[in-house]
mmCIF file of C-alpha atoms in Angstrom:
data_model
loop_
_atom_site.group_PDB
_atom_site.id
_atom_site.type_symbol
_atom_site.label_atom_id
_atom_site.label_comp_id
_atom_site.label_asym_id
_atom_site.label_seq_id
_atom_site.Cartn_x
_atom_site.Cartn_y
_atom_site.Cartn_z
ATOM 1 C CA MET P 1 39.226 6.277 41.120
ATOM 2 C CA ASN P 2 40.768 4.359 44.032
ATOM 3 C CA THR P 3 38.818 2.533 46.754
ATOM 4 C CA LEU P 4 39.282 5.303 49.313
ATOM 5 C CA THR P 5 37.860 7.946 46.945
ATOM 6 C CA SER P 6 34.929 5.679 46.036
ATOM 7 C CA ARG P 7 34.140 5.119 49.720
ATOM 8 C CA ARG P 8 34.267 8.876 50.381
ATOM 9 C CA PHE P 9 31.984 9.358 47.384
ATOM 10 C CA SER P 10 29.417 6.825 48.614
ATOM 11 C CA ILE P 11 29.438 8.330 52.149
ATOM 12 C CA ARG P 12 28.766 11.734 50.620
ATOM 13 C CA TRP P 13 25.814 10.321 48.661
ATOM 14 C CA THR P 14 24.444 8.541 51.731
ATOM 15 C CA VAL P 15 24.631 11.732 53.816
ATOM 16 C CA LEU P 16 22.968 13.657 50.986
ATOM 17 C CA ALA P 17 20.186 11.062 50.695
ATOM 18 C CA ILE P 18 19.565 11.139 54.461
ATOM 19 C CA GLY P 19 19.539 14.951 54.331
ATOM 20 C CA ILE P 20 17.031 15.015 51.490
ATOM 21 C CA GLY P 21 14.880 12.436 53.331
ATOM 22 C CA LEU P 22 14.890 14.534 56.518
ATOM 23 C CA ALA P 23 14.093 17.705 54.561
ATOM 24 C CA CYS P 24 11.126 15.935 52.923
ATOM 25 C CA LEU P 25 9.914 14.713 56.343
ATOM 26 C CA VAL P 26 10.115 18.234 57.783
ATOM 27 C CA ALA P 27 8.305 19.619 54.728
ATOM 28 C CA ILE P 28 5.524 17.024 55.060
ATOM 29 C CA LEU P 29 5.114 17.647 58.801
ATOM 30 C CA ALA P 30 5.132 21.407 58.323
ATOM 31 C CA THR P 31 2.513 21.437 55.580
ATOM 32 C CA ARG P 32 0.123 18.744 56.766
ATOM 33 C CA LYS P 33 -3.169 19.564 58.485
ATOM 34 C CA PRO P 34 -3.009 19.928 62.282
ATOM 35 C CA ALA P 35 -3.610 16.727 64.229
ATOM 36 C CA ALA P 36 -6.567 18.449 65.899
ATOM 37 C CA GLN P 37 -8.608 17.803 62.746
ATOM 38 C CA ILE P 38 -8.981 14.355 61.270
ATOM 39 C CA ILE P 39 -11.144 13.335 58.359
ATOM 40 C CA SER P 40 -12.355 10.131 59.929
ATOM 41 C CA LYS P 41 -13.350 6.851 58.335
ATOM 42 C CA SER P 42 -16.859 6.514 59.712
ATOM 43 C CA PRO P 43 -19.076 3.577 58.745
ATOM 44 C CA LEU P 44 -21.765 6.227 58.243
ATOM 45 C CA VAL P 45 -19.950 7.722 55.244
ATOM 46 C CA GLY P 46 -21.933 6.798 52.134
ATOM 47 C CA GLN P 47 -25.033 6.020 54.205
ATOM 48 C CA LEU P 48 -28.175 8.059 54.650
ATOM 49 C CA ALA P 49 -27.720 10.372 57.647
ATOM 50 C CA PRO P 50 -29.720 9.280 60.684
ATOM 51 C CA GLU P 51 -32.805 11.431 61.051
ATOM 52 C CA ILE P 52 -32.845 14.005 63.824
ATOM 53 C CA VAL P 53 -36.149 15.447 64.948
ATOM 54 C CA ALA P 54 -35.555 17.542 68.030
ATOM 55 C CA LYS P 55 -36.374 20.749 69.802
ATOM 56 C CA GLY P 56 -33.900 23.574 69.398
ATOM 57 C CA ILE P 57 -32.615 25.802 72.196
ATOM 58 C CA ASP P 58 -35.021 28.445 70.841
ATOM 59 C CA GLY P 59 -37.953 26.081 71.471
ATOM 60 C CA LYS P 60 -38.614 25.397 67.782
ATOM 61 C CA SER P 61 -38.725 21.822 66.567
ATOM 62 C CA VAL P 62 -36.400 20.974 63.665
ATOM 63 C CA ALA P 63 -35.940 17.894 61.469
ATOM 64 C CA LEU P 64 -32.625 17.292 59.722
ATOM 65 C CA SER P 65 -34.487 16.041 56.644
ATOM 66 C CA ASN P 66 -36.017 19.528 56.256
ATOM 67 C CA TYR P 67 -32.652 20.602 54.827
ATOM 68 C CA ARG P 68 -32.629 18.159 51.909
ATOM 69 C CA GLY P 69 -31.425 19.991 48.834
ATOM 70 C CA LYS P 70 -28.678 21.743 50.805
ATOM 71 C CA VAL P 71 -25.237 20.690 51.963
ATOM 72 C CA VAL P 72 -25.601 20.319 55.728
ATOM 73 C CA VAL P 73 -22.844 20.456 58.324
ATOM 74 C CA VAL P 74 -24.108 18.546 61.354
ATOM 75 C CA ASN P 75 -21.924 19.792 64.183
ATOM 76 C CA PHE P 76 -21.920 18.036 67.582
ATOM 77 C CA PHE P 77 -20.590 20.516 70.144
ATOM 78 C CA ALA P 78 -20.664 21.619 73.770
ATOM 79 C CA SER P 79 -20.163 25.053 75.300
ATOM 80 C CA TRP P 80 -17.551 23.628 77.728
ATOM 81 C CA CYS P 81 -15.459 22.158 74.907
ATOM 82 C CA VAL P 82 -12.412 24.305 74.043
ATOM 83 C CA PRO P 83 -11.946 23.080 70.410
ATOM 84 C CA CYS P 84 -15.674 23.837 69.884
ATOM 85 C CA GLN P 85 -15.069 27.392 71.104
ATOM 86 C CA ARG P 86 -12.108 27.687 68.727
ATOM 87 C CA GLU P 87 -14.035 26.454 65.669
ATOM 88 C CA HIS P 88 -17.113 28.599 66.354
ATOM 89 C CA ALA P 89 -15.903 31.704 64.481
ATOM 90 C CA ASP P 90 -15.169 29.568 61.413
ATOM 91 C CA LEU P 91 -18.674 28.089 61.548
ATOM 92 C CA VAL P 92 -20.086 31.628 61.771
ATOM 93 C CA SER P 93 -18.128 32.570 58.601
ATOM 94 C CA TYR P 94 -19.259 29.372 56.849
ATOM 95 C CA GLN P 95 -22.920 30.010 57.710
ATOM 96 C CA ALA P 96 -22.644 33.663 56.623
ATOM 97 C CA LYS P 97 -21.398 32.535 53.205
ATOM 98 C CA ALA P 98 -24.055 29.801 53.103
ATOM 99 C CA ASP P 99 -26.779 32.347 53.882
ATOM 100 C CA LYS P 100 -25.744 34.297 50.781
ATOM 101 C CA SER P 101 -25.561 31.278 48.477
ATOM 102 C CA GLY P 102 -28.552 29.551 50.063
ATOM 103 C CA ASP P 103 -27.208 26.069 49.354
ATOM 104 C CA ALA P 104 -25.649 25.086 52.681
ATOM 105 C CA GLN P 105 -26.636 25.015 56.334
ATOM 106 C CA VAL P 106 -25.057 24.337 59.702
ATOM 107 C CA VAL P 107 -27.157 22.311 62.139
ATOM 108 C CA ALA P 108 -25.672 21.959 65.607
ATOM 109 C CA VAL P 109 -26.500 19.234 68.113
ATOM 110 C CA LEU P 110 -25.823 19.843 71.775
ATOM 111 C CA TYR P 111 -23.576 17.163 73.285
ATOM 112 C CA ASP P 112 -23.683 16.608 77.044
ATOM 113 C CA ASP P 113 -24.573 20.230 77.752
ATOM 114 C CA SER P 114 -27.561 22.266 78.924
ATOM 115 C CA PRO P 115 -29.722 24.458 76.645
ATOM 116 C CA GLY P 116 -29.196 27.424 78.998
ATOM 117 C CA GLN P 117 -25.400 27.238 78.661
ATOM 118 C CA ALA P 118 -25.755 26.877 74.880
ATOM 119 C CA ARG P 119 -28.002 29.946 74.661
ATOM 120 C CA ARG P 120 -25.423 32.030 76.553
ATOM 121 C CA TYR P 121 -22.662 30.595 74.334
ATOM 122 C CA PHE P 122 -24.490 31.700 71.176
ATOM 123 C CA GLN P 123 -25.350 35.119 72.619
ATOM 124 C CA GLU P 124 -21.661 35.729 73.309
ATOM 125 C CA ARG P 125 -20.259 34.270 70.074
ATOM 126 C CA GLY P 126 -23.012 34.730 67.506
ATOM 127 C CA GLY P 127 -24.321 32.130 65.078
ATOM 128 C CA ASN P 128 -27.817 31.849 63.648
ATOM 129 C CA TRP P 129 -28.132 28.140 62.927
ATOM 130 C CA PRO P 130 -30.465 25.704 64.698
ATOM 131 C CA VAL P 131 -29.030 24.164 67.876
ATOM 132 C CA LEU P 132 -30.839 20.948 68.709
ATOM 133 C CA ILE P 133 -31.164 19.418 72.152
ATOM 134 C CA ASP P 134 -30.114 15.769 72.491
ATOM 135 C CA ASP P 135 -31.031 15.132 76.128
ATOM 136 C CA ASP P 136 -30.589 11.384 76.200
ATOM 137 C CA GLY P 137 -27.667 11.335 73.744
ATOM 138 C CA LYS P 138 -29.531 9.183 71.216
ATOM 139 C CA TYR P 139 -28.577 11.353 68.229
ATOM 140 C CA ALA P 140 -24.919 11.375 69.230
ATOM 141 C CA LEU P 141 -25.162 7.593 69.405
ATOM 142 C CA ALA P 142 -26.913 7.392 66.038
ATOM 143 C CA PHE P 143 -24.057 9.382 64.453
ATOM 144 C CA GLY P 144 -21.375 7.415 66.317
ATOM 145 C CA VAL P 145 -20.029 10.485 68.132
ATOM 146 C CA ARG P 146 -17.327 9.815 70.718
ATOM 147 C CA GLY P 147 -16.848 13.369 71.904
ATOM 148 C CA PRO P 148 -17.224 16.972 70.745
ATOM 149 C CA PRO P 149 -16.497 18.502 68.369
ATOM 150 C CA GLU P 150 -17.401 16.119 65.589
ATOM 151 C CA SER P 151 -18.919 17.290 62.311
ATOM 152 C CA PHE P 152 -20.589 15.459 59.461
ATOM 153 C CA LEU P 153 -20.890 16.781 55.937
ATOM 154 C CA VAL P 154 -24.245 15.665 54.554
ATOM 155 C CA ASP P 155 -24.961 16.082 50.857
ATOM 156 C CA PRO P 156 -28.229 17.496 49.430
ATOM 157 C CA ASN P 157 -29.592 13.931 49.115
ATOM 158 C CA GLY P 158 -29.121 13.347 52.830
ATOM 159 C CA VAL P 159 -26.093 11.074 52.453
ATOM 160 C CA VAL P 160 -23.153 11.458 54.870
ATOM 161 C CA ARG P 161 -20.068 12.316 52.805
ATOM 162 C CA SER P 162 -17.432 13.017 55.474
ATOM 163 C CA LYS P 163 -16.867 12.902 59.186
ATOM 164 C CA ILE P 164 -14.470 15.381 60.756
ATOM 165 C CA VAL P 165 -13.203 14.595 64.240
ATOM 166 C CA GLY P 166 -11.911 17.683 66.030
ATOM 167 C CA GLU P 167 -12.297 21.336 65.222
ATOM 168 C CA VAL P 168 -13.281 22.400 61.731
ATOM 169 C CA ASP P 169 -12.051 25.505 59.928
ATOM 170 C CA PHE P 170 -13.697 27.691 57.314
ATOM 171 C CA GLU P 171 -11.244 26.813 54.498
ATOM 172 C CA THR P 172 -11.683 23.049 54.915
ATOM 173 C CA LEU P 173 -15.462 23.239 55.120
ATOM 174 C CA ASP P 174 -15.673 25.632 52.179
ATOM 175 C CA LYS P 175 -13.364 23.454 50.062
ATOM 176 C CA MET P 176 -15.241 20.270 50.957
ATOM 177 C CA THR P 177 -18.574 21.914 50.173
ATOM 178 C CA SER P 178 -17.351 23.204 46.779
ATOM 179 C CA GLN P 179 -15.914 19.768 45.910
ATOM 180 C CA LEU P 180 -19.187 18.145 46.871
ATOM 181 C CA LYS P 181 -21.205 20.569 44.747
ATOM 182 C CA GLN P 182 -18.881 20.016 41.767
ATOM 183 C CA GLU P 183 -19.131 16.249 42.224
ATOM 184 C CA LEU P 184 -22.917 16.381 42.304
ATOM 185 C CA ALA P 185 -23.073 18.710 39.298
ATOM 186 C CA ARG P 186 -21.231 16.142 37.122
ATOM 187 C CA MET Z 1 -73.448 -21.307 97.827
ATOM 188 C CA LYS Z 2 -73.044 -17.635 96.939
ATOM 189 C CA SER Z 3 -70.238 -17.169 99.463
ATOM 190 C CA VAL Z 4 -68.387 -20.185 98.003
ATOM 191 C CA ARG Z 5 -68.585 -18.637 94.533
ATOM 192 C CA VAL Z 6 -67.254 -15.335 95.873
ATOM 193 C CA ARG Z 7 -64.408 -17.188 97.575
ATOM 194 C CA TYR Z 8 -63.497 -18.955 94.323
ATOM 195 C CA MET Z 9 -63.617 -15.684 92.443
ATOM 196 C CA VAL Z 10 -61.344 -13.984 94.985
ATOM 197 C CA MET Z 11 -58.982 -16.953 94.832
ATOM 198 C CA ALA Z 12 -58.921 -16.844 91.008
ATOM 199 C CA LEU Z 13 -58.258 -13.114 91.095
ATOM 200 C CA CYS Z 14 -55.398 -13.579 93.552
ATOM 201 C CA ILE Z 15 -53.834 -16.346 91.428
ATOM 202 C CA GLY Z 16 -54.245 -14.213 88.278
ATOM 203 C CA ALA Z 17 -52.691 -11.186 89.949
ATOM 204 C CA ALA Z 18 -49.806 -13.297 91.294
ATOM 205 C CA LEU Z 19 -49.171 -14.817 87.866
ATOM 206 C CA PHE Z 20 -49.303 -11.363 86.192
ATOM 207 C CA ILE Z 21 -46.842 -9.845 88.685
ATOM 208 C CA GLY Z 22 -44.602 -12.901 88.462
ATOM 209 C CA ILE Z 23 -44.511 -12.901 84.654
ATOM 210 C CA ARG Z 24 -43.968 -9.122 84.500
ATOM 211 C CA ASP Z 25 -41.038 -9.303 86.939
ATOM 212 C CA THR Z 26 -39.425 -12.200 85.127
ATOM 213 C CA LYS Z 27 -39.754 -10.352 81.819
ATOM 214 C CA SER Z 28 -38.222 -7.113 83.121
ATOM 215 C CA GLN Z 29 -35.489 -9.060 84.898
ATOM 216 C CA SER Z 30 -34.620 -10.903 81.733
ATOM 217 C CA ILE Z 31 -34.446 -7.635 79.759
ATOM 218 C CA GLU Z 32 -32.174 -6.153 82.425
ATOM 219 C CA ALA Z 33 -29.985 -9.255 82.335
ATOM 220 C CA ARG Z 34 -29.810 -9.094 78.537
ATOM 221 C CA VAL Z 35 -28.943 -5.384 78.613
ATOM 222 C CA ASN Z 36 -26.096 -6.260 80.990
ATOM 223 C CA GLN Z 37 -24.980 -9.159 78.848
ATOM 224 C CA ILE Z 38 -24.945 -7.169 75.576
ATOM 225 C CA GLY Z 39 -23.736 -3.947 77.202
ATOM 226 C CA SER Z 40 -20.733 -5.749 78.685
ATOM 227 C CA GLN Z 41 -19.554 -6.484 75.126
ATOM 228 C CA ILE Z 42 -19.929 -2.894 73.946
ATOM 229 C CA ARG Z 43 -17.302 -0.304 74.704
ATOM 230 C CA CYS Z 44 -18.374 2.930 76.364
ATOM 231 C CA PRO Z 45 -17.947 5.442 73.462
ATOM 232 C CA VAL Z 46 -16.097 8.007 75.567
ATOM 233 C CA CYS Z 47 -13.987 5.694 77.745
ATOM 234 C CA ASP Z 48 -10.798 3.838 76.918
ATOM 235 C CA SER Z 49 -11.394 0.311 78.047
ATOM 236 C CA GLN Z 50 -14.619 0.242 80.021
ATOM 237 C CA SER Z 51 -17.768 -1.434 78.833
ATOM 238 C CA ALA Z 52 -21.081 0.403 78.584
ATOM 239 C CA ILE Z 53 -22.117 -1.427 81.763
ATOM 240 C CA GLU Z 54 -19.051 -0.496 83.814
ATOM 241 C CA SER Z 55 -19.136 3.210 82.966
ATOM 242 C CA GLU Z 56 -21.532 5.778 84.403
ATOM 243 C CA THR Z 57 -20.916 8.446 81.749
ATOM 244 C CA ASN Z 58 -23.915 9.858 79.863
ATOM 245 C CA ALA Z 59 -22.708 8.163 76.684
ATOM 246 C CA ALA Z 60 -22.636 4.755 78.407
ATOM 247 C CA VAL Z 61 -26.115 5.356 79.817
ATOM 248 C CA ALA Z 62 -27.283 6.234 76.274
ATOM 249 C CA VAL Z 63 -25.812 2.949 75.007
ATOM 250 C CA ARG Z 64 -27.650 1.001 77.720
ATOM 251 C CA ASP Z 65 -30.941 2.798 76.942
ATOM 252 C CA GLU Z 66 -30.509 2.080 73.239
ATOM 253 C CA ILE Z 67 -29.889 -1.625 73.940
ATOM 254 C CA GLU Z 68 -32.985 -1.763 76.157
ATOM 255 C CA ASN Z 69 -35.177 -0.013 73.554
ATOM 256 C CA ARG Z 70 -33.991 -2.351 70.841
ATOM 257 C CA LEU Z 71 -34.554 -5.427 73.008
ATOM 258 C CA ARG Z 72 -38.077 -4.226 73.780
ATOM 259 C CA ASN Z 73 -38.625 -3.783 70.031
ATOM 260 C CA GLY Z 74 -37.748 -7.435 69.545
ATOM 261 C CA GLN Z 75 -34.186 -7.129 68.240
ATOM 262 C CA GLY Z 76 -31.632 -9.792 69.074
ATOM 263 C CA GLU Z 77 -28.030 -9.526 70.279
ATOM 264 C CA ALA Z 78 -26.522 -9.786 66.791
ATOM 265 C CA GLU Z 79 -28.762 -7.041 65.404
ATOM 266 C CA ILE Z 80 -28.013 -4.719 68.319
ATOM 267 C CA LYS Z 81 -24.260 -5.251 68.036
ATOM 268 C CA ALA Z 82 -24.484 -4.723 64.269
ATOM 269 C CA TYR Z 83 -26.256 -1.404 64.900
ATOM 270 C CA PHE Z 84 -23.432 -0.117 67.098
ATOM 271 C CA VAL Z 85 -20.816 -1.340 64.614
ATOM 272 C CA SER Z 86 -22.690 0.458 61.814
ATOM 273 C CA ARG Z 87 -22.328 3.725 63.755
ATOM 274 C CA PHE Z 88 -18.904 3.450 65.394
ATOM 275 C CA GLY Z 89 -17.095 0.699 63.515
ATOM 276 C CA GLN Z 90 -15.702 -2.581 64.897
ATOM 277 C CA GLY Z 91 -13.833 -0.660 67.612
ATOM 278 C CA ILE Z 92 -17.050 -0.204 69.598
ATOM 279 C CA LEU Z 93 -16.995 -3.916 70.431
ATOM 280 C CA LEU Z 94 -14.732 -4.935 73.306
ATOM 281 C CA LYS Z 95 -13.843 -8.048 71.295
ATOM 282 C CA PRO Z 96 -13.884 -6.771 67.705
ATOM 283 C CA GLY Z 97 -14.522 -9.257 64.926
ATOM 284 C CA THR Z 98 -11.926 -9.762 62.238
ATOM 285 C CA ASP Z 99 -12.204 -7.896 58.969
ATOM 286 C CA ASN Z 100 -10.992 -9.051 55.554
ATOM 287 C CA LEU Z 101 -7.685 -7.223 55.869
ATOM 288 C CA ALA Z 102 -6.856 -8.468 59.382
ATOM 289 C CA TRP Z 103 -4.253 -10.897 58.014
ATOM 290 C CA ILE Z 104 -2.138 -7.879 56.933
ATOM 291 C CA TYR Z 105 -1.541 -6.990 60.604
ATOM 292 C CA TRP Z 106 0.030 -10.433 61.110
ATOM 293 C CA VAL Z 107 1.904 -10.751 57.845
ATOM 294 C CA ALA Z 108 3.222 -7.171 57.507
ATOM 295 C CA PRO Z 109 5.696 -7.236 60.453
ATOM 296 C CA ILE Z 110 7.091 -10.637 59.405
ATOM 297 C CA GLY Z 111 7.385 -9.404 55.804
ATOM 298 C CA ALA Z 112 9.120 -6.206 56.957
ATOM 299 C CA ILE Z 113 11.646 -8.204 59.006
ATOM 300 C CA GLY Z 114 12.275 -10.493 56.013
ATOM 301 C CA VAL Z 115 12.821 -7.573 53.613
ATOM 302 C CA GLY Z 116 15.106 -5.868 56.153
ATOM 303 C CA ALA Z 117 17.172 -9.046 56.580
ATOM 304 C CA MET Z 118 17.504 -9.387 52.794
ATOM 305 C CA ILE Z 119 18.671 -5.774 52.393
ATOM 306 C CA PHE Z 120 21.169 -6.266 55.227
ATOM 307 C CA TYR Z 121 22.483 -9.506 53.655
ATOM 308 C CA ILE Z 122 22.898 -7.878 50.217
ATOM 309 C CA ALA Z 123 24.646 -4.843 51.723
ATOM 310 C CA VAL Z 124 27.060 -7.014 53.753
ATOM 311 C CA SER Z 125 27.884 -9.339 50.855
ATOM 312 C CA LYS Z 126 28.539 -6.339 48.540
ATOM 313 C CA ARG Z 127 30.809 -4.826 51.128
ATOM 314 C CA LYS Z 128 32.736 -8.097 51.453
ATOM 315 C CA SER Z 129 33.243 -8.309 47.702
ATOM 316 C CA ARG Z 130 34.591 -4.758 47.740
ATOM 317 C CA GLN Z 131 37.299 -5.490 50.322
ATOM 318 C CA ILE Z 132 40.657 -3.797 49.716
ATOM 319 C CA VAL Z 133 43.333 -6.206 48.505
ATOM 320 C CA LEU Z 134 46.826 -5.015 49.316
ATOM 321 C CA LEU Z 135 49.383 -5.576 46.573
ATOM 322 C CA SER Z 136 52.656 -7.209 47.315
ATOM 323 C CA ASP Z 137 55.898 -5.294 46.561
ATOM 324 C CA GLU Z 138 56.479 -7.528 43.550
ATOM 325 C CA GLU Z 139 53.028 -6.905 42.120
ATOM 326 C CA ARG Z 140 53.370 -3.167 42.674
ATOM 327 C CA SER Z 141 56.743 -2.942 40.934
ATOM 328 C CA GLU Z 142 55.372 -5.012 38.037
ATOM 329 C CA ILE Z 143 52.407 -2.648 37.635
ATOM 330 C CA GLU Z 144 54.729 0.380 37.769
ATOM 331 C CA ARG Z 145 56.903 -1.232 35.099
ATOM 332 C CA GLU Z 146 53.854 -1.864 32.881
ATOM 333 C CA VAL Z 147 52.584 1.679 33.361
ATOM 334 C CA GLY Z 148 56.059 3.065 32.582
ATOM 335 C CA ARG Z 149 56.172 1.001 29.384
ATOM 336 C CA ALA Z 150 52.781 2.261 28.304
ATOM 337 C CA HIS Z 151 53.925 5.877 28.683
#
């Protein structure tokens, strides 16, 4: 094999390697989760969830610790927030499945929004979970929320297991809940 | 005699009231000053680069209220800052402290440049060693002769 042929050969391999690299990059970008949802590294993960004792938009008082024994999705949302509107149907599906199994619960906390707006929002979109009022923003602060929607997966012992920044979807929540249950069953 | 006693009592009451008002004002002023001092080191959770004191968003107001409540409950600056870090991470502080892995941020770029330079050097030196050497007419005819003999 002369030098010219060997050079042509190495160029061919280089082009092939670059091509394979680009194809892998495209495949990774195409299959990864949308940037709208990030499993965040919160310092709260692994810690006991801060207690919430607040009045709901239905006037009933609720404590987060009342749901010990269930996987709880604490969802900070606002009716004016577009990603919150987009994730709502998925939360409805998640709660419907949770109602059947009886081992999970969504608890929403109103972020920078009025109870009246939230009531209208739930009348239009459905959803039967407690929606707690956080007038002075102290619960959002206790959970380290920077803006809605942010959701926290709390295990049956009350420990925060994950923080999701951005909109959640049914598949992710369902998968995370199943994984958590399997982990706890071991 | 009785009127003198009443006068003294009124005077004592006035001094007591003045002292009470004075102490109360100083205390509330000092709490306000401390809220400002601590709040100026904490980032407003929903803003990019404003402190909790500079911003008027609800989140910044909540931060200020939390600082005030904690000060009134006897917590110090370090405890209050640690609370916010425990909820938001180091990024909530306008001047974040260093963590154990901070050195990586300094070393990694230098290391990357070093590795890149090494790869470049190896590639260039390999290329040099592979340079085409043109044969002279004599050498070529000798090779052709040898090849002819072998056949």
